[in-house]
Amino acid sequence: MADVITKTSPVSGEKLAEFPITAPEEVEAAVSRARQAFAAWSARPVEQRLATLMKLQVEILARGEDYAARISQDTGKPLVDSLLTELMSIPLFLSHYRKLAPKVLRRRKVATPLYFPGKKSYIEYFPMGVVGVISPWNFPFQLSMVPVISALIAGNTVVLKPSELTPISGEIARELFGLLDLPAGTVEVIQGDGRTGAALCRAEVDKIFFTGSVATGRKVMAAAADKPIPVELELGGKDAMIVCADANLLRAAKGAVWGGLLNCGQVCTSVERIFVESAVFERFVELLEQELAAVRVGGPDERADMGPLVFAGQLETVERHVREARAAGARVVAGGERLDRPGQFYAPTLLLDVTPEMSVYREETFGPVLPLIRVDSVDEAIRLANAHSFGLTASVWTADRARGLSIASRLECGQVMVNDVLSSVGNPALPFGGVKSSGFGRYHGPDGLLTFVHTKAIMVSGDKAASEPFWFPYEKKYADMLETFRFMLGGKLLKALGPLRRLNRINAEAQAARERRPDKG
Ligand code: TXE
């Protein structure tokens, strides 16, 4: 097992740095440090935990550009993407949770059904313990920091394993948490590949939050089953875009290009299947070609719209999908090849005549490729969109927002946007996650805190009465117990007062008789 990660530039291919891989025994040690920190960190009131974490906001707003430049070095993405879609998500979530978290996490009183007279009911939450966060390379900073911060706010301590493909972003996380007043061990960052990730899953963690591929998600879940501990799986997507005949086609074309090519298409919620109603198909293709031709491709210092693929493996996947689509009859009307320059650059690509049998339709391409499918009706588009193993995000484009909302309700996925793409993942008020092979669990919004706590029910009774109507002894109570249940379940609560009084009287008589007995056994 190589003991270092060698990081190379996705833009130039040159070697940037080496990062020591955390050995399995060191993974255990990191988890035990996080375990030791748990008592002190979880004992802090949530307002205090938030106040400590808010210092990240100050630091990121003060030195965001420096951090963004390093994330762009790590991924090759344009500086504006590193700033807006990676870094600024943290202040956004912190500001949102600062107001929301105390409300979501505090104990709350809930209504007690009338057939529990005199009782009071509460719901309370408590942190899980040590959370393992395993993150991917496409948004290496945001997809590490948001789950880590959410878990911390909920009172857990965290061991983070960033992707071996983007270790620089992992080091930024380590540096940022090192600036905070945290008990030692509250946040541990370990570096390494799948073996380090597997070691983390085997270690004594209390929950695993995983973002990555379906194949690896299955391995993580299998490892968690050995304990068993809860997992959240944020996996891939093959997001559908439905363009209705009445849509603003120019807006939809611009949305398709940004939604499909942001981060060079390496987004789990990237547009990866575009269904267009026949009546507007040709016009939409023209607009797409214009928009694609205007996309500037290059490295972070080239003022580009779109950078390279993060690693060679992803470039090979994209090339394979396009090659296989071509061989199966798809038409390449734009792009369709890597750019002739150092680094992993691929041309913005538009495919027509794509069919559900093609790999570019079935599998997550995770690259700058827009496959178009002509449909005769919106119903056909909805049927095709749903007939897929993935179910993460979708978008619907129509002039009629009410119709867009009703189409959204028919789509089997975790998020839908009407006349927009991607942005709901940046809305801290909305839950995020997938269905089917896109995974399960939700984070962001209130769910993003509740996914990192256990729920506790509390019911409180007074202690004045010496007993309860349904407690022992049962002798002579049977008829009244049944009658009480019948009245209560039938909603005739006042009628239940009679048999309840008799049950309490039987209890009192039984107690009095016991006290009269000389043995009082
Ligand atoms: O993901 P992996 P990769 C998809 C995308 C991409 C494919 C593969 O299609 O082409 O996944 O990307 C760690 N136990 N997405 O290879 O392998 C690994 O070190 C525990 C979509 O990067 O899933 C890394 O930190 N951990 C996704 C993390 O898992 C293990 C974003 C993700 O790696 C492990 C990324 C194991 N056995 C890729 N093996 C999205 N939904 O955004 C690996 N890891």
PDB file of C-alpha atoms in Angstrom, residues 111-391:
ATOM      1  CA  ALA A 111     -49.973  16.796  22.358  1.00  0.00           C
ATOM      2  CA  THR A 112     -50.877  13.793  24.524  1.00  0.00           C
ATOM      3  CA  PRO A 113     -53.922  11.816  23.363  1.00  0.00           C
ATOM      4  CA  LEU A 114     -56.855  12.175  25.808  1.00  0.00           C
ATOM      5  CA  TYR A 115     -56.738   8.456  26.639  1.00  0.00           C
ATOM      6  CA  PHE A 116     -53.571   9.206  28.632  1.00  0.00           C
ATOM      7  CA  PRO A 117     -55.191  11.545  31.137  1.00  0.00           C
ATOM      8  CA  GLY A 118     -52.767  13.589  33.250  1.00  0.00           C
ATOM      9  CA  LYS A 119     -49.698  12.659  31.184  1.00  0.00           C
ATOM     10  CA  LYS A 120     -47.329  15.033  29.362  1.00  0.00           C
ATOM     11  CA  SER A 121     -45.430  14.009  26.184  1.00  0.00           C
ATOM     12  CA  TYR A 122     -42.089  15.305  24.869  1.00  0.00           C
ATOM     13  CA  ILE A 123     -39.703  14.601  22.006  1.00  0.00           C
ATOM     14  CA  GLU A 124     -36.002  15.132  22.601  1.00  0.00           C
ATOM     15  CA  TYR A 125     -32.870  14.588  20.509  1.00  0.00           C
ATOM     16  CA  PHE A 126     -29.372  13.534  21.468  1.00  0.00           C
ATOM     17  CA  PRO A 127     -26.189  13.232  19.387  1.00  0.00           C
ATOM     18  CA  MET A 128     -25.011   9.865  18.042  1.00  0.00           C
ATOM     19  CA  GLY A 129     -21.344  10.108  19.029  1.00  0.00           C
ATOM     20  CA  VAL A 130     -18.533   9.854  16.457  1.00  0.00           C
ATOM     21  CA  VAL A 131     -19.620  10.391  12.842  1.00  0.00           C
ATOM     22  CA  GLY A 132     -17.456   9.178   9.949  1.00  0.00           C
ATOM     23  CA  VAL A 133     -17.737  11.458   6.906  1.00  0.00           C
ATOM     24  CA  ILE A 134     -16.379  10.063   3.626  1.00  0.00           C
ATOM     25  CA  SER A 135     -16.440  12.561   0.803  1.00  0.00           C
ATOM     26  CA  PRO A 136     -15.821  12.644  -2.964  1.00  0.00           C
ATOM     27  CA  TRP A 137     -13.672  14.684  -5.311  1.00  0.00           C
ATOM     28  CA  ASN A 138     -16.218  16.653  -7.310  1.00  0.00           C
ATOM     29  CA  PHE A 139     -17.087  19.258  -4.653  1.00  0.00           C
ATOM     30  CA  PRO A 140     -14.368  18.154  -2.243  1.00  0.00           C
ATOM     31  CA  PHE A 141     -14.731  21.145   0.080  1.00  0.00           C
ATOM     32  CA  GLN A 142     -18.504  21.638   0.189  1.00  0.00           C
ATOM     33  CA  LEU A 143     -19.330  17.905   0.306  1.00  0.00           C
ATOM     34  CA  SER A 144     -16.928  17.518   3.228  1.00  0.00           C
ATOM     35  CA  MET A 145     -17.689  20.652   5.209  1.00  0.00           C
ATOM     36  CA  VAL A 146     -21.514  20.714   5.113  1.00  0.00           C
ATOM     37  CA  PRO A 147     -21.988  17.217   6.606  1.00  0.00           C
ATOM     38  CA  VAL A 148     -19.124  17.785   9.066  1.00  0.00           C
ATOM     39  CA  ILE A 149     -20.583  21.097  10.276  1.00  0.00           C
ATOM     40  CA  SER A 150     -24.118  19.659  10.463  1.00  0.00           C
ATOM     41  CA  ALA A 151     -22.866  16.720  12.550  1.00  0.00           C
ATOM     42  CA  LEU A 152     -20.925  19.097  14.843  1.00  0.00           C
ATOM     43  CA  ILE A 153     -23.905  21.404  15.367  1.00  0.00           C
ATOM     44  CA  ALA A 154     -25.943  18.343  16.372  1.00  0.00           C
ATOM     45  CA  GLY A 155     -23.306  17.614  19.057  1.00  0.00           C
ATOM     46  CA  ASN A 156     -21.275  14.839  17.427  1.00  0.00           C
ATOM     47  CA  THR A 157     -17.543  14.679  16.858  1.00  0.00           C
ATOM     48  CA  VAL A 158     -16.297  13.813  13.376  1.00  0.00           C
ATOM     49  CA  VAL A 159     -13.609  11.889  11.518  1.00  0.00           C
ATOM     50  CA  LEU A 160     -13.420  13.142   7.928  1.00  0.00           C
ATOM     51  CA  LYS A 161     -11.867  11.165   5.088  1.00  0.00           C
ATOM     52  CA  PRO A 162     -11.688  13.322   1.936  1.00  0.00           C
ATOM     53  CA  SER A 163     -11.139  11.772  -1.495  1.00  0.00           C
ATOM     54  CA  GLU A 164      -7.592  10.685  -2.341  1.00  0.00           C
ATOM     55  CA  LEU A 165      -8.085  12.642  -5.580  1.00  0.00           C
ATOM     56  CA  THR A 166      -8.531  15.968  -3.804  1.00  0.00           C
ATOM     57  CA  PRO A 167      -6.390  15.915  -0.656  1.00  0.00           C
ATOM     58  CA  ILE A 168      -5.689  19.671  -0.753  1.00  0.00           C
ATOM     59  CA  SER A 169      -9.336  20.410   0.083  1.00  0.00           C
ATOM     60  CA  GLY A 170      -9.084  17.972   2.993  1.00  0.00           C
ATOM     61  CA  GLU A 171      -6.073  19.866   4.315  1.00  0.00           C
ATOM     62  CA  ILE A 172      -8.010  23.156   4.090  1.00  0.00           C
ATOM     63  CA  ALA A 173     -10.719  21.579   6.267  1.00  0.00           C
ATOM     64  CA  ARG A 174      -8.073  20.491   8.783  1.00  0.00           C
ATOM     65  CA  GLU A 175      -6.590  24.002   8.879  1.00  0.00           C
ATOM     66  CA  LEU A 176      -9.978  25.690   9.298  1.00  0.00           C
ATOM     67  CA  PHE A 177     -11.076  23.509  12.211  1.00  0.00           C
ATOM     68  CA  GLY A 178      -7.618  23.968  13.715  1.00  0.00           C
ATOM     69  CA  LEU A 179      -8.443  27.680  14.069  1.00  0.00           C
ATOM     70  CA  LEU A 180     -11.463  26.997  16.305  1.00  0.00           C
ATOM     71  CA  ASP A 181     -11.812  26.562  20.078  1.00  0.00           C
ATOM     72  CA  LEU A 182     -12.677  22.845  19.879  1.00  0.00           C
ATOM     73  CA  PRO A 183     -11.873  20.111  22.412  1.00  0.00           C
ATOM     74  CA  ALA A 184      -8.886  18.152  21.034  1.00  0.00           C
ATOM     75  CA  GLY A 185     -10.145  15.424  18.715  1.00  0.00           C
ATOM     76  CA  THR A 186     -13.500  17.050  17.899  1.00  0.00           C
ATOM     77  CA  VAL A 187     -12.641  17.020  14.202  1.00  0.00           C
ATOM     78  CA  GLU A 188     -10.052  14.570  12.885  1.00  0.00           C
ATOM     79  CA  VAL A 189      -9.038  14.532   9.200  1.00  0.00           C
ATOM     80  CA  ILE A 190      -7.513  11.336   7.799  1.00  0.00           C
ATOM     81  CA  GLN A 191      -6.110  11.066   4.280  1.00  0.00           C
ATOM     82  CA  GLY A 192      -6.144   8.020   2.021  1.00  0.00           C
ATOM     83  CA  ASP A 193      -8.009   6.004  -0.585  1.00  0.00           C
ATOM     84  CA  GLY A 194     -10.671   3.323  -0.350  1.00  0.00           C
ATOM     85  CA  ARG A 195      -8.610   1.278   2.101  1.00  0.00           C
ATOM     86  CA  THR A 196      -8.501   4.185   4.532  1.00  0.00           C
ATOM     87  CA  GLY A 197     -12.225   4.695   3.968  1.00  0.00           C
ATOM     88  CA  ALA A 198     -12.858   1.020   4.635  1.00  0.00           C
ATOM     89  CA  ALA A 199     -10.768   1.236   7.822  1.00  0.00           C
ATOM     90  CA  LEU A 200     -12.937   4.129   8.977  1.00  0.00           C
ATOM     91  CA  CYS A 201     -16.099   2.093   8.342  1.00  0.00           C
ATOM     92  CA  ARG A 202     -14.650  -0.762  10.412  1.00  0.00           C
ATOM     93  CA  ALA A 203     -13.640   1.556  13.261  1.00  0.00           C
ATOM     94  CA  GLU A 204     -15.843   2.343  16.258  1.00  0.00           C
ATOM     95  CA  VAL A 205     -17.935   5.079  14.624  1.00  0.00           C
ATOM     96  CA  ASP A 206     -21.632   5.601  15.378  1.00  0.00           C
ATOM     97  CA  LYS A 207     -22.773   6.744  11.916  1.00  0.00           C
ATOM     98  CA  ILE A 208     -21.294   6.975   8.447  1.00  0.00           C
ATOM     99  CA  PHE A 209     -22.178   9.784   6.055  1.00  0.00           C
ATOM    100  CA  PHE A 210     -21.027   8.833   2.571  1.00  0.00           C
ATOM    101  CA  THR A 211     -21.038  10.741  -0.721  1.00  0.00           C
ATOM    102  CA  GLY A 212     -19.763   8.938  -3.778  1.00  0.00           C
ATOM    103  CA  SER A 213     -20.549   6.197  -6.242  1.00  0.00           C
ATOM    104  CA  VAL A 214     -23.243   3.568  -5.930  1.00  0.00           C
ATOM    105  CA  ALA A 215     -20.660   0.765  -5.990  1.00  0.00           C
ATOM    106  CA  THR A 216     -18.747   2.195  -3.052  1.00  0.00           C
ATOM    107  CA  GLY A 217     -21.949   3.183  -1.266  1.00  0.00           C
ATOM    108  CA  ARG A 218     -22.882  -0.490  -1.210  1.00  0.00           C
ATOM    109  CA  LYS A 219     -19.543  -1.391   0.375  1.00  0.00           C
ATOM    110  CA  VAL A 220     -19.977   1.296   3.035  1.00  0.00           C
ATOM    111  CA  MET A 221     -23.455   0.027   3.858  1.00  0.00           C
ATOM    112  CA  ALA A 222     -22.220  -3.560   4.050  1.00  0.00           C
ATOM    113  CA  ALA A 223     -19.514  -2.509   6.517  1.00  0.00           C
ATOM    114  CA  ALA A 224     -22.053  -0.565   8.594  1.00  0.00           C
ATOM    115  CA  ALA A 225     -24.296  -3.647   8.704  1.00  0.00           C
ATOM    116  CA  ASP A 226     -21.620  -5.468  10.726  1.00  0.00           C
ATOM    117  CA  LYS A 227     -22.160  -3.126  13.705  1.00  0.00           C
ATOM    118  CA  PRO A 228     -25.055  -2.195  12.811  1.00  0.00           C
ATOM    119  CA  ILE A 229     -24.898   1.588  12.590  1.00  0.00           C
ATOM    120  CA  PRO A 230     -26.908   4.077  10.509  1.00  0.00           C
ATOM    121  CA  VAL A 231     -25.558   5.300   7.196  1.00  0.00           C
ATOM    122  CA  GLU A 232     -26.583   8.074   4.868  1.00  0.00           C
ATOM    123  CA  LEU A 233     -25.787   7.476   1.197  1.00  0.00           C
ATOM    124  CA  GLU A 234     -25.555  10.443  -1.145  1.00  0.00           C
ATOM    125  CA  LEU A 235     -24.849   8.672  -4.425  1.00  0.00           C
ATOM    126  CA  GLY A 236     -24.951   9.428  -8.134  1.00  0.00           C
ATOM    127  CA  GLY A 237     -27.703  10.699 -10.372  1.00  0.00           C
ATOM    128  CA  LYS A 238     -28.853  10.714 -13.986  1.00  0.00           C
ATOM    129  CA  ASP A 239     -30.928  13.800 -13.720  1.00  0.00           C
ATOM    130  CA  ALA A 240     -33.755  14.366 -16.160  1.00  0.00           C
ATOM    131  CA  MET A 241     -34.644  17.719 -17.686  1.00  0.00           C
ATOM    132  CA  ILE A 242     -38.119  17.956 -19.269  1.00  0.00           C
ATOM    133  CA  VAL A 243     -38.574  20.772 -21.813  1.00  0.00           C
ATOM    134  CA  CYS A 244     -42.274  21.358 -22.502  1.00  0.00           C
ATOM    135  CA  ALA A 245     -43.445  22.911 -25.771  1.00  0.00           C
ATOM    136  CA  ASP A 246     -44.537  26.083 -23.960  1.00  0.00           C
ATOM    137  CA  ALA A 247     -41.166  26.636 -22.225  1.00  0.00           C
ATOM    138  CA  ASN A 248     -38.995  29.702 -22.635  1.00  0.00           C
ATOM    139  CA  LEU A 249     -36.583  27.790 -24.890  1.00  0.00           C
ATOM    140  CA  LEU A 250     -33.707  30.250 -24.605  1.00  0.00           C
ATOM    141  CA  ARG A 251     -33.856  30.074 -20.799  1.00  0.00           C
ATOM    142  CA  ALA A 252     -34.121  26.273 -20.969  1.00  0.00           C
ATOM    143  CA  ALA A 253     -31.118  26.049 -23.324  1.00  0.00           C
ATOM    144  CA  LYS A 254     -29.010  28.259 -21.048  1.00  0.00           C
ATOM    145  CA  GLY A 255     -30.201  26.239 -18.049  1.00  0.00           C
ATOM    146  CA  ALA A 256     -29.310  22.963 -19.786  1.00  0.00           C
ATOM    147  CA  VAL A 257     -25.791  24.152 -20.610  1.00  0.00           C
ATOM    148  CA  TRP A 258     -25.044  25.568 -17.153  1.00  0.00           C
ATOM    149  CA  GLY A 259     -26.812  22.661 -15.425  1.00  0.00           C
ATOM    150  CA  GLY A 260     -24.995  20.090 -17.544  1.00  0.00           C
ATOM    151  CA  LEU A 261     -21.545  21.656 -17.740  1.00  0.00           C
ATOM    152  CA  LEU A 262     -21.057  23.301 -14.331  1.00  0.00           C
ATOM    153  CA  ASN A 263     -17.937  21.759 -12.757  1.00  0.00           C
ATOM    154  CA  CYS A 264     -17.401  20.055 -16.133  1.00  0.00           C
ATOM    155  CA  GLY A 265     -20.568  18.017 -15.519  1.00  0.00           C
ATOM    156  CA  GLN A 266     -19.079  16.467 -12.373  1.00  0.00           C
ATOM    157  CA  VAL A 267     -22.099  17.129 -10.203  1.00  0.00           C
ATOM    158  CA  CYS A 268     -24.409  14.456  -8.818  1.00  0.00           C
ATOM    159  CA  THR A 269     -27.319  16.751  -9.748  1.00  0.00           C
ATOM    160  CA  SER A 270     -25.967  17.544 -13.200  1.00  0.00           C
ATOM    161  CA  VAL A 271     -28.374  17.533 -16.164  1.00  0.00           C
ATOM    162  CA  GLU A 272     -27.696  14.143 -17.775  1.00  0.00           C
ATOM    163  CA  ARG A 273     -30.849  13.367 -19.812  1.00  0.00           C
ATOM    164  CA  ILE A 274     -32.815  16.038 -21.682  1.00  0.00           C
ATOM    165  CA  PHE A 275     -36.351  15.185 -22.860  1.00  0.00           C
ATOM    166  CA  VAL A 276     -37.742  17.692 -25.377  1.00  0.00           C
ATOM    167  CA  GLU A 277     -41.286  17.793 -26.735  1.00  0.00           C
ATOM    168  CA  SER A 278     -41.256  17.130 -30.479  1.00  0.00           C
ATOM    169  CA  ALA A 279     -42.901  20.428 -31.425  1.00  0.00           C
ATOM    170  CA  VAL A 280     -39.900  22.444 -30.215  1.00  0.00           C
ATOM    171  CA  PHE A 281     -37.106  19.891 -30.653  1.00  0.00           C
ATOM    172  CA  GLU A 282     -35.330  21.391 -33.690  1.00  0.00           C
ATOM    173  CA  ARG A 283     -35.498  24.952 -32.321  1.00  0.00           C
ATOM    174  CA  PHE A 284     -34.152  23.771 -28.961  1.00  0.00           C
ATOM    175  CA  VAL A 285     -31.211  21.968 -30.640  1.00  0.00           C
ATOM    176  CA  GLU A 286     -30.297  25.193 -32.472  1.00  0.00           C
ATOM    177  CA  LEU A 287     -30.307  27.158 -29.211  1.00  0.00           C
ATOM    178  CA  LEU A 288     -28.290  24.473 -27.430  1.00  0.00           C
ATOM    179  CA  GLU A 289     -25.646  24.518 -30.159  1.00  0.00           C
ATOM    180  CA  GLN A 290     -25.349  28.301 -29.832  1.00  0.00           C
ATOM    181  CA  GLU A 291     -25.045  28.126 -26.052  1.00  0.00           C
ATOM    182  CA  LEU A 292     -22.502  25.289 -26.148  1.00  0.00           C
ATOM    183  CA  ALA A 293     -20.359  27.121 -28.696  1.00  0.00           C
ATOM    184  CA  ALA A 294     -20.146  30.073 -26.298  1.00  0.00           C
ATOM    185  CA  VAL A 295     -18.765  28.020 -23.362  1.00  0.00           C
ATOM    186  CA  ARG A 296     -15.119  28.925 -22.588  1.00  0.00           C
ATOM    187  CA  VAL A 297     -13.024  25.918 -21.570  1.00  0.00           C
ATOM    188  CA  GLY A 298      -9.730  26.281 -19.683  1.00  0.00           C
ATOM    189  CA  GLY A 299      -7.849  26.295 -16.401  1.00  0.00           C
ATOM    190  CA  PRO A 300      -8.618  28.451 -13.342  1.00  0.00           C
ATOM    191  CA  ASP A 301      -6.309  31.226 -14.527  1.00  0.00           C
ATOM    192  CA  GLU A 302      -7.861  31.388 -17.996  1.00  0.00           C
ATOM    193  CA  ARG A 303     -11.131  33.050 -16.971  1.00  0.00           C
ATOM    194  CA  ALA A 304     -12.919  29.922 -18.220  1.00  0.00           C
ATOM    195  CA  ASP A 305     -16.539  28.818 -17.685  1.00  0.00           C
ATOM    196  CA  MET A 306     -15.581  25.161 -17.565  1.00  0.00           C
ATOM    197  CA  GLY A 307     -12.419  23.413 -16.409  1.00  0.00           C
ATOM    198  CA  PRO A 308     -11.119  19.870 -16.908  1.00  0.00           C
ATOM    199  CA  LEU A 309     -12.297  16.572 -15.509  1.00  0.00           C
ATOM    200  CA  VAL A 310     -10.743  16.067 -12.085  1.00  0.00           C
ATOM    201  CA  PHE A 311      -9.011  12.799 -12.890  1.00  0.00           C
ATOM    202  CA  ALA A 312      -8.069  10.651 -15.870  1.00  0.00           C
ATOM    203  CA  GLY A 313     -10.503   7.892 -14.884  1.00  0.00           C
ATOM    204  CA  GLN A 314     -13.439  10.258 -15.276  1.00  0.00           C
ATOM    205  CA  LEU A 315     -12.202  11.360 -18.701  1.00  0.00           C
ATOM    206  CA  GLU A 316     -12.083   7.720 -19.770  1.00  0.00           C
ATOM    207  CA  THR A 317     -15.678   7.193 -18.588  1.00  0.00           C
ATOM    208  CA  VAL A 318     -16.874  10.194 -20.622  1.00  0.00           C
ATOM    209  CA  GLU A 319     -14.957   9.047 -23.737  1.00  0.00           C
ATOM    210  CA  ARG A 320     -16.394   5.544 -23.368  1.00  0.00           C
ATOM    211  CA  HIS A 321     -19.963   6.802 -23.076  1.00  0.00           C
ATOM    212  CA  VAL A 322     -19.656   8.984 -26.186  1.00  0.00           C
ATOM    213  CA  ARG A 323     -17.847   6.258 -28.155  1.00  0.00           C
ATOM    214  CA  GLU A 324     -20.497   3.656 -27.294  1.00  0.00           C
ATOM    215  CA  ALA A 325     -23.328   6.100 -28.037  1.00  0.00           C
ATOM    216  CA  ARG A 326     -21.856   6.859 -31.469  1.00  0.00           C
ATOM    217  CA  ALA A 327     -21.464   3.143 -32.194  1.00  0.00           C
ATOM    218  CA  ALA A 328     -25.122   2.596 -31.214  1.00  0.00           C
ATOM    219  CA  GLY A 329     -26.386   5.292 -33.578  1.00  0.00           C
ATOM    220  CA  ALA A 330     -26.298   8.549 -31.613  1.00  0.00           C
ATOM    221  CA  ARG A 331     -25.408  11.711 -33.531  1.00  0.00           C
ATOM    222  CA  VAL A 332     -22.665  13.966 -32.121  1.00  0.00           C
ATOM    223  CA  VAL A 333     -23.657  17.498 -33.137  1.00  0.00           C
ATOM    224  CA  ALA A 334     -21.117  19.296 -30.913  1.00  0.00           C
ATOM    225  CA  GLY A 335     -17.860  18.277 -29.203  1.00  0.00           C
ATOM    226  CA  GLY A 336     -17.427  14.537 -28.758  1.00  0.00           C
ATOM    227  CA  GLU A 337     -13.687  14.491 -28.083  1.00  0.00           C
ATOM    228  CA  ARG A 338     -11.006  15.506 -25.594  1.00  0.00           C
ATOM    229  CA  LEU A 339      -9.289  18.832 -26.201  1.00  0.00           C
ATOM    230  CA  ASP A 340      -5.818  18.757 -27.681  1.00  0.00           C
ATOM    231  CA  ARG A 341      -3.977  20.312 -24.693  1.00  0.00           C
ATOM    232  CA  PRO A 342      -2.350  19.044 -21.458  1.00  0.00           C
ATOM    233  CA  GLY A 343      -4.731  18.053 -18.668  1.00  0.00           C
ATOM    234  CA  GLN A 344      -8.062  16.265 -18.716  1.00  0.00           C
ATOM    235  CA  PHE A 345     -10.085  18.636 -20.906  1.00  0.00           C
ATOM    236  CA  TYR A 346     -13.132  17.453 -22.867  1.00  0.00           C
ATOM    237  CA  ALA A 347     -15.203  19.473 -25.347  1.00  0.00           C
ATOM    238  CA  PRO A 348     -18.782  20.489 -24.452  1.00  0.00           C
ATOM    239  CA  THR A 349     -20.775  17.745 -26.188  1.00  0.00           C
ATOM    240  CA  LEU A 350     -24.314  17.442 -27.581  1.00  0.00           C
ATOM    241  CA  LEU A 351     -25.714  14.017 -28.561  1.00  0.00           C
ATOM    242  CA  LEU A 352     -28.950  13.413 -30.497  1.00  0.00           C
ATOM    243  CA  ASP A 353     -30.857  10.159 -31.139  1.00  0.00           C
ATOM    244  CA  VAL A 354     -29.869   8.829 -27.734  1.00  0.00           C
ATOM    245  CA  THR A 355     -31.760   5.721 -26.614  1.00  0.00           C
ATOM    246  CA  PRO A 356     -32.274   4.159 -23.145  1.00  0.00           C
ATOM    247  CA  GLU A 357     -30.070   1.198 -24.155  1.00  0.00           C
ATOM    248  CA  MET A 358     -26.945   3.370 -24.393  1.00  0.00           C
ATOM    249  CA  SER A 359     -24.467   3.621 -21.510  1.00  0.00           C
ATOM    250  CA  VAL A 360     -24.637   7.437 -21.807  1.00  0.00           C
ATOM    251  CA  TYR A 361     -28.327   7.103 -20.871  1.00  0.00           C
ATOM    252  CA  ARG A 362     -28.142   4.343 -18.260  1.00  0.00           C
ATOM    253  CA  GLU A 363     -24.954   5.236 -16.367  1.00  0.00           C
ATOM    254  CA  GLU A 364     -23.852   8.419 -14.641  1.00  0.00           C
ATOM    255  CA  THR A 365     -21.565  10.122 -17.202  1.00  0.00           C
ATOM    256  CA  PHE A 366     -20.370  12.806 -14.825  1.00  0.00           C
ATOM    257  CA  GLY A 367     -18.946  14.864 -17.689  1.00  0.00           C
ATOM    258  CA  PRO A 368     -19.805  17.745 -20.115  1.00  0.00           C
ATOM    259  CA  VAL A 369     -22.205  15.704 -22.264  1.00  0.00           C
ATOM    260  CA  LEU A 370     -25.841  16.583 -23.037  1.00  0.00           C
ATOM    261  CA  PRO A 371     -27.860  13.621 -24.409  1.00  0.00           C
ATOM    262  CA  LEU A 372     -31.129  14.720 -26.040  1.00  0.00           C
ATOM    263  CA  ILE A 373     -34.241  12.535 -26.346  1.00  0.00           C
ATOM    264  CA  ARG A 374     -37.218  13.654 -28.438  1.00  0.00           C
ATOM    265  CA  VAL A 375     -40.623  12.845 -26.855  1.00  0.00           C
ATOM    266  CA  ASP A 376     -44.158  13.077 -28.259  1.00  0.00           C
ATOM    267  CA  SER A 377     -45.664  14.188 -24.939  1.00  0.00           C
ATOM    268  CA  VAL A 378     -44.816  15.315 -21.428  1.00  0.00           C
ATOM    269  CA  ASP A 379     -46.372  12.098 -20.133  1.00  0.00           C
ATOM    270  CA  GLU A 380     -43.831  10.126 -22.168  1.00  0.00           C
ATOM    271  CA  ALA A 381     -41.041  12.288 -20.732  1.00  0.00           C
ATOM    272  CA  ILE A 382     -42.240  11.651 -17.170  1.00  0.00           C
ATOM    273  CA  ARG A 383     -42.493   7.907 -17.811  1.00  0.00           C
ATOM    274  CA  LEU A 384     -38.958   7.784 -19.248  1.00  0.00           C
ATOM    275  CA  ALA A 385     -37.539  10.042 -16.537  1.00  0.00           C
ATOM    276  CA  ASN A 386     -38.947   7.732 -13.829  1.00  0.00           C
ATOM    277  CA  ALA A 387     -37.974   4.501 -15.592  1.00  0.00           C
ATOM    278  CA  HIS A 388     -34.395   4.736 -14.381  1.00  0.00           C
ATOM    279  CA  SER A 389     -32.301   3.271 -11.563  1.00  0.00           C
ATOM    280  CA  PHE A 390     -31.325   6.748 -10.332  1.00  0.00           C
ATOM    281  CA  GLY A 391     -33.637   9.262  -8.664  1.00  0.00           C
TER     282      GLY A 391
END
